[in-house]
Amino acid sequence: MTLIDAATRIRDRAYAPYSKFKVGAAIRGAGGDIHVGVNVENVAYPEGTCAEAGAIAAMIAAGETRIAEVAVIADSPIPVSPCGGCRQKLAEFGDKDVKVTLCNTDGLRIQTTIGDLLPGSFTEDYMTRT
Ligand code: THU
């Protein structure tokens, strides 16, 4: 199954009764397995979590710590782009050149990378004085 197919299929399971905006995310780990996630909202709105965060949690629970590729999909007018927090979360586990495919349900695609989504990201290097 392609990464986009996995994200598309899992999107149906999103729990988004408040925004009605269902998002599916799929991550291919360095070992080749696919890990999926959906957004999970809450009546206390800030407690909701994004699809990317769910896919990362599934990846970590499966014993994988490195991201090889990402796909995200929503029923949006233009391909959906990860929020700022999710960009930082993706950067924790994926190199700057990791491919991220932004998708919508009309078949539009935008190809980007973790590095392009989060230029100037905060890294451990800032915490170390040599
Ligand atoms: N959302 C995601 O799951 N991923 C994104 O990349 C953008 C936004 C979710 C959060 C919330 O449940 C809904 O979409 C509307 O913001």
PDB file of C-alpha atoms and ligand atoms in Angstrom:
ATOM      1  CA  MET A   1       0.000   0.000   0.000  1.00  0.00           C
ATOM      2  CA  THR A   2       1.278   3.509  -0.739  1.00  0.00           C
ATOM      3  CA  LEU A   3       1.675   6.035   2.026  1.00  0.00           C
ATOM      4  CA  ILE A   4      -1.049   8.224   0.529  1.00  0.00           C
ATOM      5  CA  ASP A   5      -3.460   5.250   0.384  1.00  0.00           C
ATOM      6  CA  ALA A   6      -2.748   4.515   4.050  1.00  0.00           C
ATOM      7  CA  ALA A   7      -3.403   8.127   5.064  1.00  0.00           C
ATOM      8  CA  THR A   8      -6.555   8.241   2.939  1.00  0.00           C
ATOM      9  CA  ARG A   9      -7.990   5.050   4.407  1.00  0.00           C
ATOM     10  CA  ILE A  10      -7.285   5.917   8.027  1.00  0.00           C
ATOM     11  CA  ARG A  11      -8.730   9.440   7.673  1.00  0.00           C
ATOM     12  CA  ASP A  12     -12.238   7.953   7.921  1.00  0.00           C
ATOM     13  CA  ARG A  13     -11.537   7.015  11.522  1.00  0.00           C
ATOM     14  CA  ALA A  14     -10.702  10.561  12.607  1.00  0.00           C
ATOM     15  CA  TYR A  15     -12.721  11.803  15.577  1.00  0.00           C
ATOM     16  CA  ALA A  16     -13.546  15.368  14.584  1.00  0.00           C
ATOM     17  CA  PRO A  17     -17.117  16.145  15.734  1.00  0.00           C
ATOM     18  CA  TYR A  18     -16.272  19.787  16.512  1.00  0.00           C
ATOM     19  CA  SER A  19     -14.298  20.969  13.490  1.00  0.00           C
ATOM     20  CA  LYS A  20     -15.769  18.343  11.108  1.00  0.00           C
ATOM     21  CA  PHE A  21     -12.290  18.417   9.566  1.00  0.00           C
ATOM     22  CA  LYS A  22     -10.980  14.878   9.371  1.00  0.00           C
ATOM     23  CA  VAL A  23      -7.251  14.444   8.855  1.00  0.00           C
ATOM     24  CA  GLY A  24      -5.281  11.262   8.146  1.00  0.00           C
ATOM     25  CA  ALA A  25      -1.505  10.926   8.426  1.00  0.00           C
ATOM     26  CA  ALA A  26       0.804   8.080   7.474  1.00  0.00           C
ATOM     27  CA  ILE A  27       4.495   7.758   8.270  1.00  0.00           C
ATOM     28  CA  ARG A  28       6.896   5.264   6.751  1.00  0.00           C
ATOM     29  CA  GLY A  29       9.481   4.406   9.367  1.00  0.00           C
ATOM     30  CA  ALA A  30      13.125   3.814   8.545  1.00  0.00           C
ATOM     31  CA  GLY A  31      12.454   0.058   8.843  1.00  0.00           C
ATOM     32  CA  GLY A  32       9.784   0.257   6.111  1.00  0.00           C
ATOM     33  CA  ASP A  33       6.619  -0.205   8.161  1.00  0.00           C
ATOM     34  CA  ILE A  34       3.718   2.256   7.857  1.00  0.00           C
ATOM     35  CA  HIS A  35       2.303   3.949  10.965  1.00  0.00           C
ATOM     36  CA  VAL A  36      -0.988   5.839  10.783  1.00  0.00           C
ATOM     37  CA  GLY A  37      -2.813   8.431  12.829  1.00  0.00           C
ATOM     38  CA  VAL A  38      -5.906  10.613  12.820  1.00  0.00           C
ATOM     39  CA  ASN A  39      -6.936  13.777  14.604  1.00  0.00           C
ATOM     40  CA  VAL A  40      -8.749  13.122  17.878  1.00  0.00           C
ATOM     41  CA  GLU A  41     -10.730  16.110  19.129  1.00  0.00           C
ATOM     42  CA  ASN A  42     -12.116  16.800  22.583  1.00  0.00           C
ATOM     43  CA  VAL A  43     -14.991  18.860  23.926  1.00  0.00           C
ATOM     44  CA  ALA A  44     -12.298  20.818  25.764  1.00  0.00           C
ATOM     45  CA  TYR A  45     -10.953  22.026  22.426  1.00  0.00           C
ATOM     46  CA  PRO A  46      -7.242  22.510  23.268  1.00  0.00           C
ATOM     47  CA  GLU A  47      -7.042  18.859  24.335  1.00  0.00           C
ATOM     48  CA  GLY A  48      -7.469  17.650  20.764  1.00  0.00           C
ATOM     49  CA  THR A  49      -4.547  16.047  18.981  1.00  0.00           C
ATOM     50  CA  CYS A  50      -3.477  16.165  15.336  1.00  0.00           C
ATOM     51  CA  ALA A  51      -3.241  13.242  12.926  1.00  0.00           C
ATOM     52  CA  GLU A  52       0.528  13.659  12.628  1.00  0.00           C
ATOM     53  CA  ALA A  53       0.928  13.406  16.407  1.00  0.00           C
ATOM     54  CA  GLY A  54      -1.135  10.201  16.365  1.00  0.00           C
ATOM     55  CA  ALA A  55       1.009   8.683  13.622  1.00  0.00           C
ATOM     56  CA  ILE A  56       4.189   9.603  15.494  1.00  0.00           C
ATOM     57  CA  ALA A  57       2.804   8.034  18.688  1.00  0.00           C
ATOM     58  CA  ALA A  58       1.957   4.826  16.783  1.00  0.00           C
ATOM     59  CA  MET A  59       5.443   4.783  15.254  1.00  0.00           C
ATOM     60  CA  ILE A  60       7.146   5.149  18.623  1.00  0.00           C
ATOM     61  CA  ALA A  61       4.883   2.521  20.198  1.00  0.00           C
ATOM     62  CA  ALA A  62       5.871   0.146  17.384  1.00  0.00           C
ATOM     63  CA  GLY A  63       9.532   0.564  18.318  1.00  0.00           C
ATOM     64  CA  GLU A  64      10.552   2.810  15.423  1.00  0.00           C
ATOM     65  CA  THR A  65      12.248   6.159  16.066  1.00  0.00           C
ATOM     66  CA  ARG A  66      13.150   7.452  12.590  1.00  0.00           C
ATOM     67  CA  ILE A  67      10.823   8.809   9.922  1.00  0.00           C
ATOM     68  CA  ALA A  68      11.573   7.986   6.268  1.00  0.00           C
ATOM     69  CA  GLU A  69       8.523   9.608   4.626  1.00  0.00           C
ATOM     70  CA  VAL A  70       5.216  11.303   5.529  1.00  0.00           C
ATOM     71  CA  ALA A  71       1.809  11.818   3.893  1.00  0.00           C
ATOM     72  CA  VAL A  72      -1.072  13.918   5.242  1.00  0.00           C
ATOM     73  CA  ILE A  73      -4.567  14.243   3.779  1.00  0.00           C
ATOM     74  CA  ALA A  74      -7.769  16.183   4.485  1.00  0.00           C
ATOM     75  CA  ASP A  75     -10.849  17.345   2.612  1.00  0.00           C
ATOM     76  CA  SER A  76      -9.350  20.792   2.149  1.00  0.00           C
ATOM     77  CA  PRO A  77      -9.457  23.180  -0.838  1.00  0.00           C
ATOM     78  CA  ILE A  78      -5.687  22.967  -1.105  1.00  0.00           C
ATOM     79  CA  PRO A  79      -3.471  20.146   0.205  1.00  0.00           C
ATOM     80  CA  VAL A  80      -3.397  20.232   4.005  1.00  0.00           C
ATOM     81  CA  SER A  81      -0.242  21.433   5.704  1.00  0.00           C
ATOM     82  CA  PRO A  82       0.907  20.352   9.191  1.00  0.00           C
ATOM     83  CA  CYS A  83       0.470  22.894  12.012  1.00  0.00           C
ATOM     84  CA  GLY A  84       3.497  24.462  13.674  1.00  0.00           C
ATOM     85  CA  GLY A  85       3.500  22.039  16.580  1.00  0.00           C
ATOM     86  CA  CYS A  86       3.393  19.036  14.270  1.00  0.00           C
ATOM     87  CA  ARG A  87       6.248  20.442  12.190  1.00  0.00           C
ATOM     88  CA  GLN A  88       8.378  20.484  15.332  1.00  0.00           C
ATOM     89  CA  LYS A  89       7.223  16.958  16.232  1.00  0.00           C
ATOM     90  CA  LEU A  90       8.132  15.657  12.757  1.00  0.00           C
ATOM     91  CA  ALA A  91      11.536  17.364  12.975  1.00  0.00           C
ATOM     92  CA  GLU A  92      12.272  15.429  16.166  1.00  0.00           C
ATOM     93  CA  PHE A  93      12.228  12.108  14.305  1.00  0.00           C
ATOM     94  CA  GLY A  94      12.987  12.928  10.663  1.00  0.00           C
ATOM     95  CA  ASP A  95      15.934  14.490   8.824  1.00  0.00           C
ATOM     96  CA  LYS A  96      15.489  17.756   6.937  1.00  0.00           C
ATOM     97  CA  ASP A  97      15.376  15.989   3.548  1.00  0.00           C
ATOM     98  CA  VAL A  98      12.520  13.629   4.511  1.00  0.00           C
ATOM     99  CA  LYS A  99       9.745  13.876   1.917  1.00  0.00           C
ATOM    100  CA  VAL A 100       6.331  15.093   3.115  1.00  0.00           C
ATOM    101  CA  THR A 101       3.380  14.814   0.715  1.00  0.00           C
ATOM    102  CA  LEU A 102       0.512  17.185   1.460  1.00  0.00           C
ATOM    103  CA  CYS A 103      -2.771  15.947  -0.051  1.00  0.00           C
ATOM    104  CA  ASN A 104      -6.407  16.778  -0.432  1.00  0.00           C
ATOM    105  CA  THR A 105      -9.251  14.442  -1.284  1.00  0.00           C
ATOM    106  CA  ASP A 106      -9.535  15.914  -4.810  1.00  0.00           C
ATOM    107  CA  GLY A 107      -6.167  14.428  -5.700  1.00  0.00           C
ATOM    108  CA  LEU A 108      -4.100  17.603  -5.381  1.00  0.00           C
ATOM    109  CA  ARG A 109      -0.608  16.983  -4.015  1.00  0.00           C
ATOM    110  CA  ILE A 110       2.224  19.194  -2.813  1.00  0.00           C
ATOM    111  CA  GLN A 111       5.660  17.713  -2.294  1.00  0.00           C
ATOM    112  CA  THR A 112       7.765  19.262   0.454  1.00  0.00           C
ATOM    113  CA  THR A 113      10.273  18.229   3.131  1.00  0.00           C
ATOM    114  CA  ILE A 114      10.527  18.419   6.897  1.00  0.00           C
ATOM    115  CA  GLY A 115      13.304  20.994   6.500  1.00  0.00           C
ATOM    116  CA  ASP A 116      11.254  23.230   4.223  1.00  0.00           C
ATOM    117  CA  LEU A 117       8.268  23.018   6.570  1.00  0.00           C
ATOM    118  CA  LEU A 118      10.337  24.137   9.552  1.00  0.00           C
ATOM    119  CA  PRO A 119      13.322  26.262   8.585  1.00  0.00           C
ATOM    120  CA  GLY A 120      15.478  27.395  11.485  1.00  0.00           C
ATOM    121  CA  SER A 121      14.060  24.726  13.761  1.00  0.00           C
ATOM    122  CA  PHE A 122      15.073  24.433  17.388  1.00  0.00           C
ATOM    123  CA  THR A 123      17.496  21.549  17.830  1.00  0.00           C
ATOM    124  CA  GLU A 124      19.667  20.081  20.566  1.00  0.00           C
ATOM    125  CA  ASP A 125      22.612  22.060  19.161  1.00  0.00           C
ATOM    126  CA  TYR A 126      21.224  25.218  20.777  1.00  0.00           C
ATOM    127  CA  MET A 127      21.503  23.560  24.178  1.00  0.00           C
ATOM    128  CA  THR A 128      25.177  22.690  23.910  1.00  0.00           C
ATOM    129  CA  ARG A 129      28.080  25.105  24.406  1.00  0.00           C
ATOM    130  CA  THR A 130      31.379  23.789  23.062  1.00  0.00           C
TER     131      THR A 130
HETATM  132  N1  THU B   1      -5.328  19.015  12.137  1.00  0.00           N
HETATM  133  C1  THU B   1      -4.545  17.893  11.989  1.00  0.00           C
HETATM  134  O1  THU B   1      -4.862  16.817  12.513  1.00  0.00           O
HETATM  135  N2  THU B   1      -3.421  18.001  11.233  1.00  0.00           N
HETATM  136  C2  THU B   1      -3.067  19.091  10.519  1.00  0.00           C
HETATM  137  O2  THU B   1      -2.080  19.045   9.811  1.00  0.00           O
HETATM  138  C3  THU B   1      -3.876  20.312  10.600  1.00  0.00           C
HETATM  139  C4  THU B   1      -4.978  20.299  11.597  1.00  0.00           C
HETATM  140  C5  THU B   1      -6.584  18.870  12.881  1.00  0.00           C
HETATM  141  C6  THU B   1      -6.634  19.499  14.251  1.00  0.00           C
HETATM  142  C7  THU B   1      -8.134  19.687  14.426  1.00  0.00           C
HETATM  143  O3  THU B   1      -8.703  18.465  14.903  1.00  0.00           O
HETATM  144  C8  THU B   1      -8.654  19.919  13.015  1.00  0.00           C
HETATM  145  O4  THU B   1      -7.633  19.453  12.138  1.00  0.00           O
HETATM  146  C9  THU B   1      -8.960  21.376  12.704  1.00  0.00           C
HETATM  147  O5  THU B   1      -7.914  22.200  13.047  1.00  0.00           O
END
